[in-house]
């Protein structure tokens, strides 16, 4: 399959944000299988063909439809998919905490964003942490979005956050019972079609659910970055299924509300995210001085070797055997580690012989094998890499297949040319402190569904109820959820990938990131300008290679590659109307000639400001010299008795 290597927009999909909602990660893994072409098992399900019926797609046309969707998605989008955001919370769930919503640190990751942040008590299920972006997971997601802007791709075109607990397709607002400004005109039809597929409610989250959520990722992406398609999916639960014959309402039927907290421009990462931890600065200094770094690493190896030798001696010495003079605790710790290793080996052996597993979005390792083919090598994730990926400047990033995520994202085009299967980095983040990821492995092999279900059914009834509230049981219910939500996500990504979308907003908010969509395919706010500059960089590169465009040719292609900067605030321009400042013929000529002088209008404004400052100086300086200074030098007045008045300050 051919894949276009031109500039692409970004799509961010987040699964597994709440620990107990494991079905969300399954949806993400099955979606990944479709994107890499591993569809044989999915196409064998009766539920898969049934999921297309609400769209009027007959079973004979399903395969061609899916292939067309995937082709357009890969040609036009960089898909950044996080299958398990809350890794440490998921691991606590696998140890039996089936009702755990928050992370292992006790933070609701979907309340950790700055817009509408509310300080809850730490015991609350909605506790969003001590302050916005206190958690590495939310910082990672924000940086993924902001990196798209800094790389010239504009703001992400879509952000989809997947949950369970009910059935719904939500758009902003999360924090108001209303529709917000700046959303594309075509979003309403997309929501209605999605609601038809899932047979569930669709619309603005606060208005449809009668439940307001504050500090969420969807509201952050919508209000601070101007992401045109910011969505939340609720893929399974006890409420939200539409009654037979009922229909969802279009967005214009809901009340409208704006907010003063909507950003005027997309922030920079360094202005938005908290500064890196002190340890990061030390690590960067060590990297900058190879000799010091090598000495530090050697000392660490010697220290670790001495500890291991001491543990082994303590574990095998006569004092341990007699329960007497050995090092206290180390013998028991070594024995515990040995037993844990034996248990893991036994579970792996049992899983290897299990057939017919259902919770296996990765399909017996086929997705992992596809990822290995894509990035080269074994997918791996280190704690240091995970902490670095959180967002400190200059960090190497999360390691996948031996490559950093930043390098892998930059190499999307190369990967697409080589295989053409997936243009995205499939990412996860490990957020635990001081614990190696190798010792915190998720139960993710194909055969381990039996292990998971045995663990679930051996828990107290209350915990089993939590599982059943947020996750379907293996079998038809599971397949129905997977089929419908993979179809909805593919349909949404295909819609977002269309260069004609987003359509101009019926409620633009001038002067903010929600000013409304520009001409076909444009982003919003600063993202639109980023798209313009990306097009111009391509123009300069082509001219440097001897393939430059003349003025007329550039004008002809301008609407295709730099359309974002050529629209008005409302996204429309009449034929023959003059272009804006960044689309003027004079500006284009200076770009082609590599003349980067100051814009004349800006120069005039600067001169006016300079003259005004000089006039103020002419008046202010003499006043200070002849009026203020002499009054300060006068002695304090005398009081009766010859004393002078003194200040109490």
Coordinates of C-alpha atoms in Angstrom, one line a residue:
X1 CA 0.0 0.0 0.0
X2 CA 1.5 3.4 -1.0
X3 CA 1.8 6.0 1.7
X4 CA 2.2 9.7 1.0
X5 CA 5.3 11.2 2.7
X6 CA 4.1 14.8 2.8
X7 CA 3.3 16.8 5.9
X8 CA 0.7 15.1 8.1
X9 CA -1.6 16.1 10.9
X10 CA -1.4 14.3 14.2
X11 CA -4.0 12.1 16.0
X12 CA -3.6 11.2 19.7
X13 CA -5.5 8.2 21.1
X14 CA -5.3 7.4 24.8
X15 CA -6.5 4.1 26.3
X16 CA -6.3 2.6 29.8
X17 CA -6.4 5.9 31.7
X18 CA -8.3 4.3 34.6
X19 CA -7.0 1.1 36.0
X20 CA -10.2 -0.9 36.3
X21 CA -11.3 -0.1 32.6
X22 CA -9.2 -2.8 31.0
X23 CA -11.5 -3.2 28.0
X24 CA -10.3 0.2 26.8
X25 CA -6.8 -1.1 26.2
X26 CA -8.3 -4.1 24.4
X27 CA -10.0 -1.7 22.0
X28 CA -6.7 0.1 21.4
X29 CA -4.8 -3.2 20.7
X30 CA -7.4 -4.5 18.3
X31 CA -7.4 -1.1 16.5
X32 CA -3.6 -1.4 16.2
X33 CA -4.0 -4.8 14.6
X34 CA -6.3 -3.3 12.0
X35 CA -3.8 -0.5 11.2
X36 CA -0.9 -2.9 10.7
X37 CA -3.1 -5.2 8.5
X38 CA -3.7 -8.0 10.9
X39 CA -7.4 -8.4 10.3
X40 CA -8.0 -12.1 9.6
X41 CA -9.3 -13.0 13.1
X42 CA -11.5 -9.9 13.4
X43 CA -13.0 -10.5 10.0
X44 CA -14.1 -13.9 11.1
X45 CA -16.4 -12.6 13.7
X46 CA -20.1 -12.2 13.0
X47 CA -20.1 -9.1 15.3
X48 CA -17.6 -7.4 13.0
X49 CA -19.9 -7.4 10.0
X50 CA -22.9 -6.4 12.2
X51 CA -21.1 -3.3 13.4
X52 CA -21.1 -1.9 9.9
X53 CA -24.9 -2.3 9.3
X54 CA -25.9 1.1 10.9
X55 CA -23.7 2.8 8.4
X56 CA -25.4 1.0 5.5
X57 CA -22.4 -1.1 4.6
X58 CA -23.2 -4.6 3.5
X59 CA -20.9 -7.5 4.5
X60 CA -19.5 -7.8 1.0
X61 CA -18.2 -4.2 1.1
X62 CA -16.7 -4.4 4.6
X63 CA -13.2 -5.4 3.5
X64 CA -12.9 -2.7 0.8
X65 CA -14.3 -0.1 3.2
X66 CA -11.8 -0.9 5.9
X67 CA -8.9 -1.0 3.4
X68 CA -9.9 2.5 2.2
X69 CA -10.2 3.9 5.7
X70 CA -6.8 2.6 6.7
X71 CA -5.2 3.8 3.5
X72 CA -6.5 7.4 4.0
X73 CA -5.6 7.3 7.7
X74 CA -2.0 6.3 7.0
X75 CA -1.6 8.7 4.1
X76 CA -2.8 11.8 6.1
X77 CA -2.3 11.2 9.8
X78 CA 0.5 10.4 12.3
X79 CA -1.3 8.3 14.8
X80 CA 0.1 8.4 18.3
X81 CA -1.6 5.6 20.3
X82 CA -1.1 4.9 24.0
X83 CA -2.6 1.5 24.8
X84 CA -2.1 1.7 28.6
X85 CA -1.6 5.1 30.1
X86 CA -2.0 4.1 33.7
X87 CA 0.6 1.4 33.8
X88 CA 1.2 1.3 37.6
X89 CA -2.6 1.4 38.3
X90 CA -3.1 -1.5 35.8
X91 CA -0.5 -3.5 37.7
X92 CA -2.3 -2.9 41.0
X93 CA -5.5 -4.1 39.3
X94 CA -3.8 -7.3 38.2
X95 CA -2.8 -7.8 41.8
X96 CA -6.5 -7.8 42.8
X97 CA -7.5 -4.2 43.2
X98 CA -10.3 -4.6 40.7
X99 CA -12.1 -1.4 41.8
X100 CA -9.1 0.9 41.5
X101 CA -9.8 3.9 39.3
X102 CA -6.8 6.1 40.0
X103 CA -3.1 5.5 39.6
X104 CA -1.0 3.7 42.1
X105 CA -0.1 7.1 43.6
X106 CA -3.8 7.8 44.1
X107 CA -4.4 10.4 41.4
X108 CA -7.2 10.4 38.8
X109 CA -5.2 11.1 35.7
X110 CA -8.3 12.6 33.9
X111 CA -8.5 15.4 36.5
X112 CA -4.8 16.4 36.3
X113 CA -5.1 19.1 33.6
X114 CA -5.0 22.8 34.1
X115 CA -8.3 23.9 32.6
X116 CA -11.0 23.9 35.2
X117 CA -8.7 22.1 37.7
X118 CA -10.4 21.5 41.1
X119 CA -8.6 20.6 44.3
X120 CA -10.3 17.6 45.8
X121 CA -9.4 15.7 48.9
X122 CA -6.9 12.9 48.4
X123 CA -9.4 10.3 49.4
X124 CA -11.8 11.4 46.6
X125 CA -12.2 9.2 43.5
X126 CA -11.8 12.4 41.5
X127 CA -8.6 13.6 43.2
X128 CA -6.6 15.3 40.5
X129 CA -3.3 15.5 42.3
X130 CA -1.7 18.4 44.2
X131 CA -1.6 20.6 41.1
X132 CA -2.2 20.4 37.3
X133 CA 0.4 18.3 35.5
X134 CA 1.7 16.8 38.7
X135 CA 1.7 13.4 37.1
X136 CA 4.1 12.2 34.4
X137 CA 1.3 10.6 32.3
X138 CA -0.5 13.9 31.8
X139 CA 2.7 15.7 31.0
X140 CA 3.6 13.0 28.5
X141 CA 0.3 13.5 26.6
X142 CA 0.6 17.3 26.7
X143 CA 4.1 17.1 25.3
X144 CA 3.0 14.7 22.5
X145 CA 0.5 17.4 21.4
X146 CA 2.9 20.3 21.8
X147 CA 5.7 18.4 19.9
X148 CA 3.3 18.2 17.0
X149 CA 3.1 22.0 17.0
X150 CA 6.9 22.6 17.3
X151 CA 7.5 20.0 14.5
X152 CA 5.4 22.1 12.1
X153 CA 2.4 19.7 11.9
X154 CA 0.1 22.1 13.8
X155 CA -2.0 21.3 16.7
X156 CA -3.3 17.6 16.7
X157 CA -6.4 17.3 14.6
X158 CA -8.0 14.9 17.0
X159 CA -7.6 13.7 20.6
X160 CA -9.6 10.6 21.7
X161 CA -9.7 9.5 25.3
X162 CA -11.3 6.1 25.8
X163 CA -13.1 5.0 29.0
X164 CA -15.7 2.6 30.1
X165 CA -18.5 2.7 32.7
X166 CA -21.3 3.8 30.3
X167 CA -22.0 3.9 26.6
X168 CA -21.4 7.3 24.9
X169 CA -19.5 9.4 22.4
X170 CA -18.8 12.8 24.0
X171 CA -17.6 16.1 22.7
X172 CA -16.7 19.2 24.8
X173 CA -17.7 20.6 27.2
X174 CA -16.8 18.3 30.0
X175 CA -17.1 21.1 32.6
X176 CA -20.3 22.8 31.3
X177 CA -23.7 21.5 30.4
X178 CA -23.5 23.1 26.9
X179 CA -21.8 23.2 23.5
X180 CA -18.6 25.3 23.3
X181 CA -17.3 27.6 20.6
X182 CA -15.0 26.8 17.8
X183 CA -16.0 23.2 17.1
X184 CA -16.2 22.2 13.4
X185 CA -19.6 22.3 11.7
X186 CA -19.1 18.7 10.5
X187 CA -18.6 17.4 14.1
X188 CA -22.3 17.0 14.7
X189 CA -22.9 14.5 11.8
X190 CA -19.8 12.6 12.9
X191 CA -21.2 12.2 16.5
X192 CA -24.6 11.2 15.2
X193 CA -23.1 8.4 13.0
X194 CA -21.0 7.2 15.9
X195 CA -24.0 7.1 18.1
X196 CA -25.8 4.9 15.5
X197 CA -23.0 2.4 15.4
X198 CA -22.7 2.1 19.2
X199 CA -26.5 2.5 19.8
X200 CA -25.6 4.9 22.5
X201 CA -25.9 8.6 23.5
X202 CA -23.7 11.1 21.7
X203 CA -23.2 14.9 22.2
X204 CA -21.6 17.4 24.6
X205 CA -20.5 15.5 27.7
X206 CA -21.8 17.8 30.4
X207 CA -25.2 18.2 28.7
X208 CA -25.8 14.6 27.7
X209 CA -24.5 12.9 30.9
X210 CA -25.8 15.4 33.5
X211 CA -22.3 15.0 35.1
X212 CA -19.6 17.7 35.0
X213 CA -16.0 16.8 35.1
X214 CA -13.2 19.3 35.8
X215 CA -9.5 19.3 34.8
X216 CA -10.0 16.7 32.0
X217 CA -7.8 16.0 29.1
X218 CA -10.6 16.6 26.6
X219 CA -11.3 20.1 27.9
X220 CA -7.6 20.9 28.0
X221 CA -7.0 19.8 24.4
X222 CA -10.1 21.7 23.3
X223 CA -9.6 25.0 25.1
X224 CA -5.8 25.4 25.4
X225 CA -4.7 23.9 22.1
X226 CA -7.7 24.3 19.9
X227 CA -7.9 20.6 18.9
X228 CA -10.9 20.5 16.5
X229 CA -11.9 16.9 17.2
X230 CA -11.5 16.5 21.0
X231 CA -13.6 13.4 21.9
X232 CA -14.2 11.0 24.8
X233 CA -15.5 7.4 24.2
X234 CA -17.3 5.4 26.8
X235 CA -17.2 1.9 25.4
X236 CA -19.0 -0.3 27.9
X237 CA -21.2 0.1 31.0
X238 CA -24.6 0.0 32.6
X239 CA -26.1 3.2 31.1
X240 CA -26.2 5.2 27.9
X241 CA -27.8 2.7 25.5
X242 CA -30.5 4.4 23.4
X243 CA -34.0 3.1 23.7
X244 CA -35.4 1.6 20.5
X245 CA -36.7 4.3 18.2
X246 CA -34.9 7.1 20.0
X247 CA -32.3 9.3 18.3
X248 CA -29.4 11.6 19.4
X249 CA -29.8 15.3 18.9
X250 CA -27.5 17.5 16.7
X251 CA -25.1 19.8 18.5
X252 CA -27.1 22.9 17.6
X253 CA -30.0 21.7 19.7
X254 CA -27.9 22.1 22.9
X255 CA -27.3 25.4 24.8
X256 CA -24.1 27.3 24.0
X257 CA -21.5 28.5 26.5
X258 CA -18.1 30.0 26.3
X259 CA -15.4 30.7 28.9
X260 CA -12.8 33.3 29.8
X261 CA -10.2 30.6 30.3
X262 CA -9.9 29.7 26.6
X263 CA -6.3 30.3 25.5
X264 CA -5.4 33.1 23.2
X265 CA -2.6 31.1 21.7
X266 CA -1.1 27.6 21.9
X267 CA 1.4 27.6 24.8
X268 CA 5.0 26.5 24.6
X269 CA 5.9 23.3 26.5
X270 CA 8.3 25.1 28.7
X271 CA 5.6 27.7 29.7
X272 CA 2.9 25.1 30.3
X273 CA 4.6 22.1 32.0
X274 CA 6.4 22.3 35.4
X275 CA 10.2 22.4 35.4
X276 CA 12.0 19.0 35.4
X277 CA 13.0 17.4 38.6
X278 CA 16.4 18.2 40.1
X279 CA 17.7 14.7 39.3
X280 CA 17.1 15.4 35.6
X281 CA 19.6 18.3 35.7
X282 CA 22.2 16.1 37.3
X283 CA 21.7 13.4 34.6
X284 CA 22.1 16.0 31.9
X285 CA 25.3 17.2 33.5
X286 CA 26.6 13.7 33.6
X287 CA 25.8 13.2 29.9
X288 CA 27.6 16.5 29.1
X289 CA 30.8 15.2 30.8
X290 CA 31.6 11.6 29.5
X291 CA 34.5 11.0 31.9
X292 CA 32.4 11.9 35.0
X293 CA 29.5 9.9 33.6
X294 CA 31.7 6.8 33.1
X295 CA 33.2 7.1 36.6
X296 CA 29.7 7.4 38.0
X297 CA 28.5 4.3 36.1
X298 CA 31.6 2.3 37.2
X299 CA 30.9 3.2 40.9
X300 CA 27.3 2.2 40.5
X301 CA 28.3 -1.2 39.0
X302 CA 30.8 -1.9 41.7
X303 CA 28.3 -1.0 44.4
X304 CA 25.6 -3.2 42.8
X305 CA 28.0 -6.1 42.5
X306 CA 29.0 -5.8 46.2
X307 CA 25.4 -5.8 47.3
X308 CA 24.6 -8.9 45.2
X309 CA 27.6 -10.7 46.6
X310 CA 26.6 -9.8 50.1
X311 CA 23.0 -10.9 49.5
X312 CA 24.2 -14.3 48.1
X313 CA 26.5 -14.8 51.1
X314 CA 23.8 -13.9 53.5
X315 CA 21.3 -16.2 51.8
X316 CA 23.6 -19.2 51.7
X317 CA 25.6 -18.7 54.9
X318 CA 25.3 -20.9 58.0
X319 CA 23.7 -18.1 59.9
X320 CA 20.7 -18.1 57.6
X321 CA 20.3 -21.8 57.7
X322 CA 20.3 -21.7 61.5
X323 CA 18.2 -18.5 61.6
X324 CA 21.0 -16.8 63.5
X325 CA 23.9 -14.7 62.4
X326 CA 23.1 -13.9 58.7
X327 CA 22.3 -10.5 57.4
X328 CA 18.8 -9.8 58.6
X329 CA 16.1 -10.0 55.9
X330 CA 18.4 -10.7 52.9
X331 CA 18.0 -14.4 53.0
X332 CA 14.2 -14.1 53.0
X333 CA 14.4 -11.5 50.2
X334 CA 16.5 -13.7 47.9
X335 CA 14.3 -16.7 48.6
X336 CA 11.2 -14.5 47.8
X337 CA 12.7 -13.4 44.5
X338 CA 13.5 -17.0 43.6
X339 CA 9.9 -18.1 44.3
X340 CA 8.6 -15.2 42.3
X341 CA 10.7 -16.2 39.3
X342 CA 9.5 -19.7 39.5
X343 CA 5.9 -18.5 39.7
X344 CA 6.4 -16.4 36.6
X345 CA 7.9 -19.3 34.7
X346 CA 5.0 -21.5 35.7
X347 CA 2.4 -18.9 34.5
X348 CA 4.3 -18.4 31.2
X349 CA 4.4 -22.2 30.7
X350 CA 0.6 -22.5 31.4
X351 CA -0.1 -19.5 29.1
X352 CA 1.9 -21.0 26.3
X353 CA -0.4 -24.0 26.1
X354 CA -3.7 -22.1 26.4
X355 CA -5.8 -21.9 23.3
X356 CA -8.9 -19.9 22.4
X357 CA -8.1 -16.8 24.5
X358 CA -10.4 -13.9 24.0
X359 CA -8.6 -11.0 25.8
X360 CA -5.9 -10.8 23.3
X361 CA -6.0 -7.7 21.2
X362 CA -2.4 -8.3 20.4
X363 CA -3.4 -11.6 18.8
X364 CA -0.9 -14.0 20.2
X365 CA 2.0 -11.6 19.7
X366 CA 1.2 -10.8 16.1
X367 CA 0.9 -7.1 16.9
X368 CA 4.2 -7.1 18.8
X369 CA 5.8 -8.9 15.9
X370 CA 4.5 -6.3 13.5
X371 CA 5.9 -3.6 15.7
X372 CA 9.3 -5.4 15.8
X373 CA 9.2 -5.4 12.0
X374 CA 8.3 -1.7 11.9
X375 CA 10.9 -0.3 14.4
X376 CA 13.5 -3.0 14.3
X377 CA 14.2 -5.1 17.4
X378 CA 12.2 -6.1 20.5
X379 CA 9.8 -3.5 21.9
X380 CA 11.3 -2.4 25.2
X381 CA 10.6 0.2 27.8
X382 CA 13.0 1.4 30.5
X383 CA 12.2 3.4 33.6
X384 CA 14.9 6.0 32.7
X385 CA 13.4 6.3 29.2
X386 CA 9.9 6.7 30.6
X387 CA 10.9 9.4 33.0
X388 CA 12.9 11.1 30.2
X389 CA 9.9 11.0 27.8
X390 CA 7.8 12.9 30.4
X391 CA 9.1 16.0 28.8
X392 CA 12.4 17.4 30.0
X393 CA 14.3 19.3 27.2
X394 CA 16.9 17.2 25.5
X395 CA 15.6 13.9 26.8
X396 CA 16.2 10.8 24.8
X397 CA 12.7 9.6 25.3
X398 CA 10.8 6.4 25.7
X399 CA 12.6 3.4 24.1
X400 CA 10.7 1.2 21.7
X401 CA 12.7 -1.3 19.7
X402 CA 16.0 0.4 20.6
X403 CA 14.8 3.8 19.2
X404 CA 13.7 6.8 21.2
X405 CA 10.1 7.9 20.7
X406 CA 11.3 11.2 19.4
X407 CA 13.5 9.6 16.8
X408 CA 10.8 7.1 16.0
X409 CA 8.3 9.8 15.5
X410 CA 10.7 11.7 13.3
X411 CA 11.3 8.5 11.3
X412 CA 7.6 7.9 10.6
X413 CA 8.1 8.7 6.9
X414 CA 11.0 6.2 6.6
X415 CA 8.9 3.5 8.3
X416 CA 6.0 4.2 6.0
X417 CA 8.2 3.9 2.9
X418 CA 9.6 0.6 4.1
X419 CA 6.4 -1.1 5.1
X420 CA 3.5 1.2 4.5
X421 CA 1.5 -0.4 7.3
X422 CA 1.6 2.1 10.2
X423 CA 2.8 5.7 10.3
X424 CA 2.5 6.0 14.0
X425 CA 4.4 5.4 17.2
X426 CA 2.5 3.0 19.4
X427 CA 3.4 4.1 22.8
X428 CA 2.9 3.4 26.5
X429 CA 4.4 5.1 29.6
X430 CA 5.7 3.5 32.8
X431 CA 5.2 6.0 35.6
X432 CA 6.3 4.0 38.7
X433 CA 9.1 5.2 41.0
X434 CA 12.3 3.3 41.6
X435 CA 11.0 0.0 40.2
X436 CA 12.3 -1.6 37.0
X437 CA 9.7 -2.2 34.3
X438 CA 11.0 -5.8 33.8
X439 CA 9.8 -6.6 37.3
X440 CA 6.4 -4.9 36.7
X441 CA 5.3 -6.8 33.6
X442 CA 1.7 -6.6 32.5
X443 CA -0.4 -9.7 32.0
X444 CA -0.5 -9.2 28.2
X445 CA 0.4 -12.5 26.6
X446 CA -2.4 -14.2 24.6
X447 CA -2.8 -17.1 26.8
X448 CA -3.1 -15.2 30.1
X449 CA -6.8 -14.4 29.7
X450 CA -7.4 -17.5 31.7
X451 CA -5.0 -16.3 34.5
X452 CA -6.8 -12.9 34.5
X453 CA -10.3 -14.4 34.7
X454 CA -9.3 -16.9 37.4
X455 CA -7.9 -14.0 39.4
X456 CA -11.1 -12.0 39.0
X457 CA -13.4 -14.8 40.0
X458 CA -11.3 -15.6 43.1
X459 CA -11.8 -12.0 44.4
X460 CA -14.5 -11.0 46.9
X461 CA -17.9 -10.4 45.3
X462 CA -17.6 -6.6 45.5
X463 CA -14.5 -6.6 43.4
X464 CA -16.0 -9.0 40.9
X465 CA -18.9 -6.5 40.6
X466 CA -16.4 -3.8 39.8
X467 CA -15.0 -5.9 37.0
X468 CA -18.5 -6.6 35.5
X469 CA -19.4 -2.9 35.7
X470 CA -16.5 -1.7 33.6
X471 CA -15.6 -4.8 31.4
X472 CA -17.6 -7.3 29.3
X473 CA -17.0 -11.0 29.9
X474 CA -15.2 -13.1 27.3
X475 CA -17.4 -14.2 24.5
X476 CA -20.0 -12.5 22.3
X477 CA -20.3 -9.4 24.6
X478 CA -16.6 -8.8 24.3
X479 CA -16.5 -9.2 20.6
X480 CA -19.5 -6.9 20.1
X481 CA -17.7 -4.1 22.1
X482 CA -14.5 -4.5 20.2
X483 CA -16.1 -4.6 16.8
X484 CA -18.3 -1.5 17.3
X485 CA -15.7 0.7 18.9
X486 CA -12.9 -0.3 16.4
X487 CA -15.4 0.7 13.6
X488 CA -16.2 4.0 15.3
X489 CA -12.6 4.8 15.8
X490 CA -11.6 3.9 12.3
X491 CA -14.5 5.9 10.9
X492 CA -13.6 8.9 13.1
X493 CA -9.9 8.8 12.0
X494 CA -11.0 8.5 8.4
X495 CA -13.1 11.6 8.8
X496 CA -10.3 13.5 10.5
X497 CA -7.8 12.4 7.8
X498 CA -10.0 14.0 5.1
X499 CA -8.2 17.2 4.0
X500 CA -11.6 18.9 3.6
X501 CA -12.2 18.7 7.3
X502 CA -12.6 20.4 9.7
X503 CA -15.3 22.6 8.3
X504 CA -15.6 26.2 9.5
X505 CA -17.1 26.5 12.9
X506 CA -20.6 28.0 13.3
X507 CA -19.4 29.6 16.6
X508 CA -15.8 30.8 16.0
X509 CA -14.2 32.7 18.9
X510 CA -11.9 35.3 17.3
X511 CA -8.6 36.0 19.0
X512 CA -8.3 32.6 20.6
X513 CA -7.3 29.0 19.6
X514 CA -11.0 28.5 18.9
X515 CA -11.2 31.1 16.2
X516 CA -12.7 28.5 13.9
X517 CA -11.4 26.2 11.2
X518 CA -9.7 27.8 8.2
X519 CA -10.0 26.6 4.6
X520 CA -10.0 23.0 3.7
X521 CA -7.8 20.9 5.9
X522 CA -6.4 23.8 8.0
X523 CA -5.8 23.6 11.7
X524 CA -6.7 26.3 14.1
X525 CA -4.9 29.0 16.0
X526 CA -1.1 28.7 16.1
X527 CA -1.5 25.3 14.4
X528 CA -2.7 27.1 11.2
X529 CA 0.4 29.3 11.1
X530 CA 2.6 26.2 11.7
X531 CA 1.0 24.6 8.6
X532 CA 1.8 27.7 6.6
X533 CA 5.5 27.7 7.6
X534 CA 5.7 23.9 7.0
X535 CA 4.6 24.6 3.4
X536 CA 7.1 27.3 3.0
X537 CA 10.0 25.2 4.3
X538 CA 9.1 22.6 1.7
X539 CA 9.1 25.3 -0.9
X540 CA 12.6 26.5 0.1
X541 CA 13.8 22.9 0.2
X542 CA 12.5 22.2 -3.3
X543 CA 14.1 25.3 -4.7
X544 CA 17.4 24.4 -3.1
X545 CA 17.2 21.1 -4.9
X546 CA 16.6 22.8 -8.2
X547 CA 12.9 22.0 -8.2
X548 CA 11.6 25.3 -7.1
X549 CA 8.2 26.7 -8.0
X550 CA 7.7 30.0 -9.8
X551 CA 5.4 32.6 -8.4
X552 CA 2.3 31.4 -10.3
X553 CA 2.9 27.8 -9.5
X554 CA 3.3 28.6 -5.8
X555 CA 0.1 30.5 -5.9
X556 CA -1.6 27.5 -7.4
X557 CA -0.4 25.1 -4.8
X558 CA -0.8 27.6 -1.9
X559 CA -4.3 26.5 -1.2
X560 CA -3.1 22.9 -0.9
X561 CA 0.0 23.2 1.2
X562 CA -0.4 26.5 3.1
X563 CA -4.2 27.0 3.1
X564 CA -4.3 27.4 6.8
X565 CA -2.7 30.9 6.6
X566 CA -4.7 32.1 3.6
X567 CA -8.2 32.1 5.2
X568 CA -9.8 34.9 7.2
X569 CA -10.6 34.6 10.9
X570 CA -13.8 32.8 10.0
X571 CA -12.0 30.6 7.5
X572 CA -13.3 32.1 4.3
X573 CA -11.9 34.4 1.6
X574 CA -13.8 35.7 -1.5
X575 CA -12.3 35.1 -4.9
X576 CA -9.8 37.9 -5.7
X577 CA -9.7 39.2 -2.1
X578 CA -6.3 40.3 -0.9
X579 CA -4.3 37.8 1.1
X580 CA -3.4 38.3 4.7
X581 CA 0.0 39.5 5.9
X582 CA 1.5 36.0 5.9
X583 CA 0.0 35.3 2.5
X584 CA 0.9 38.5 0.6
X585 CA 2.8 38.4 -2.7
X586 CA 5.6 40.6 -1.2
X587 CA 6.0 38.1 1.7
X588 CA 6.1 35.2 -0.7
X589 CA 8.8 37.0 -2.8
X590 CA 10.9 37.6 0.3
X591 CA 10.6 33.9 1.3
X592 CA 11.8 32.8 -2.2
X593 CA 14.7 35.3 -2.1
X594 CA 15.5 34.3 1.5
X595 CA 15.1 37.9 2.6
X596 CA 14.0 37.9 6.2
X597 CA 13.8 41.7 6.9
X598 CA 11.3 43.2 9.4
X599 CA 7.9 43.7 8.0
X600 CA 7.3 47.4 7.1
X601 CA 4.1 47.6 9.2
X602 CA 5.9 46.2 12.2
X603 CA 8.7 48.7 11.7
X604 CA 6.3 51.6 11.7
X605 CA 4.7 50.3 14.9
X606 CA 8.1 50.0 16.5
X607 CA 9.1 53.6 15.5
X608 CA 5.9 54.9 17.1
X609 CA 6.6 53.1 20.3
X610 CA 10.2 54.4 20.3
X611 CA 9.1 58.0 19.8
X612 CA 6.5 57.7 22.6
X613 CA 9.1 56.3 25.0
X614 CA 11.5 59.2 24.2
X615 CA 8.8 61.8 24.8
X616 CA 8.0 60.2 28.2
X617 CA 11.7 60.2 29.0
X618 CA 12.0 64.0 28.2
X619 CA 9.2 64.7 30.6
X620 CA 9.9 62.1 33.3
X621 CA 13.6 62.5 33.9
X622 CA 13.6 66.2 34.7
X623 CA 10.7 65.8 36.9
X624 CA 12.5 63.1 38.9
X625 CA 15.7 65.1 39.1
X626 CA 14.2 68.5 40.1
X627 CA 11.1 67.4 42.1
X628 CA 11.4 63.9 43.5
X629 CA 15.0 63.9 44.5
X630 CA 15.1 67.3 46.4
X631 CA 12.0 66.3 48.4
X632 CA 13.6 63.1 49.4
X633 CA 16.7 64.9 50.6
X634 CA 14.8 67.3 52.9
X635 CA 15.3 66.6 56.7
X636 CA 12.3 65.5 58.7
X637 CA 10.4 68.3 60.5
X638 CA 11.3 69.1 64.2
X639 CA 8.9 68.1 66.9
X640 CA 8.5 69.9 70.3
X641 CA 11.5 69.3 72.4
X642 CA 13.9 69.3 69.3
X643 CA 13.1 65.7 68.2
X644 CA 12.6 64.9 64.5
X645 CA 9.7 62.9 63.1
X646 CA 10.7 59.3 62.4
X647 CA 9.0 56.7 60.3
X648 CA 7.6 53.5 61.9
X649 CA 8.6 51.5 58.9

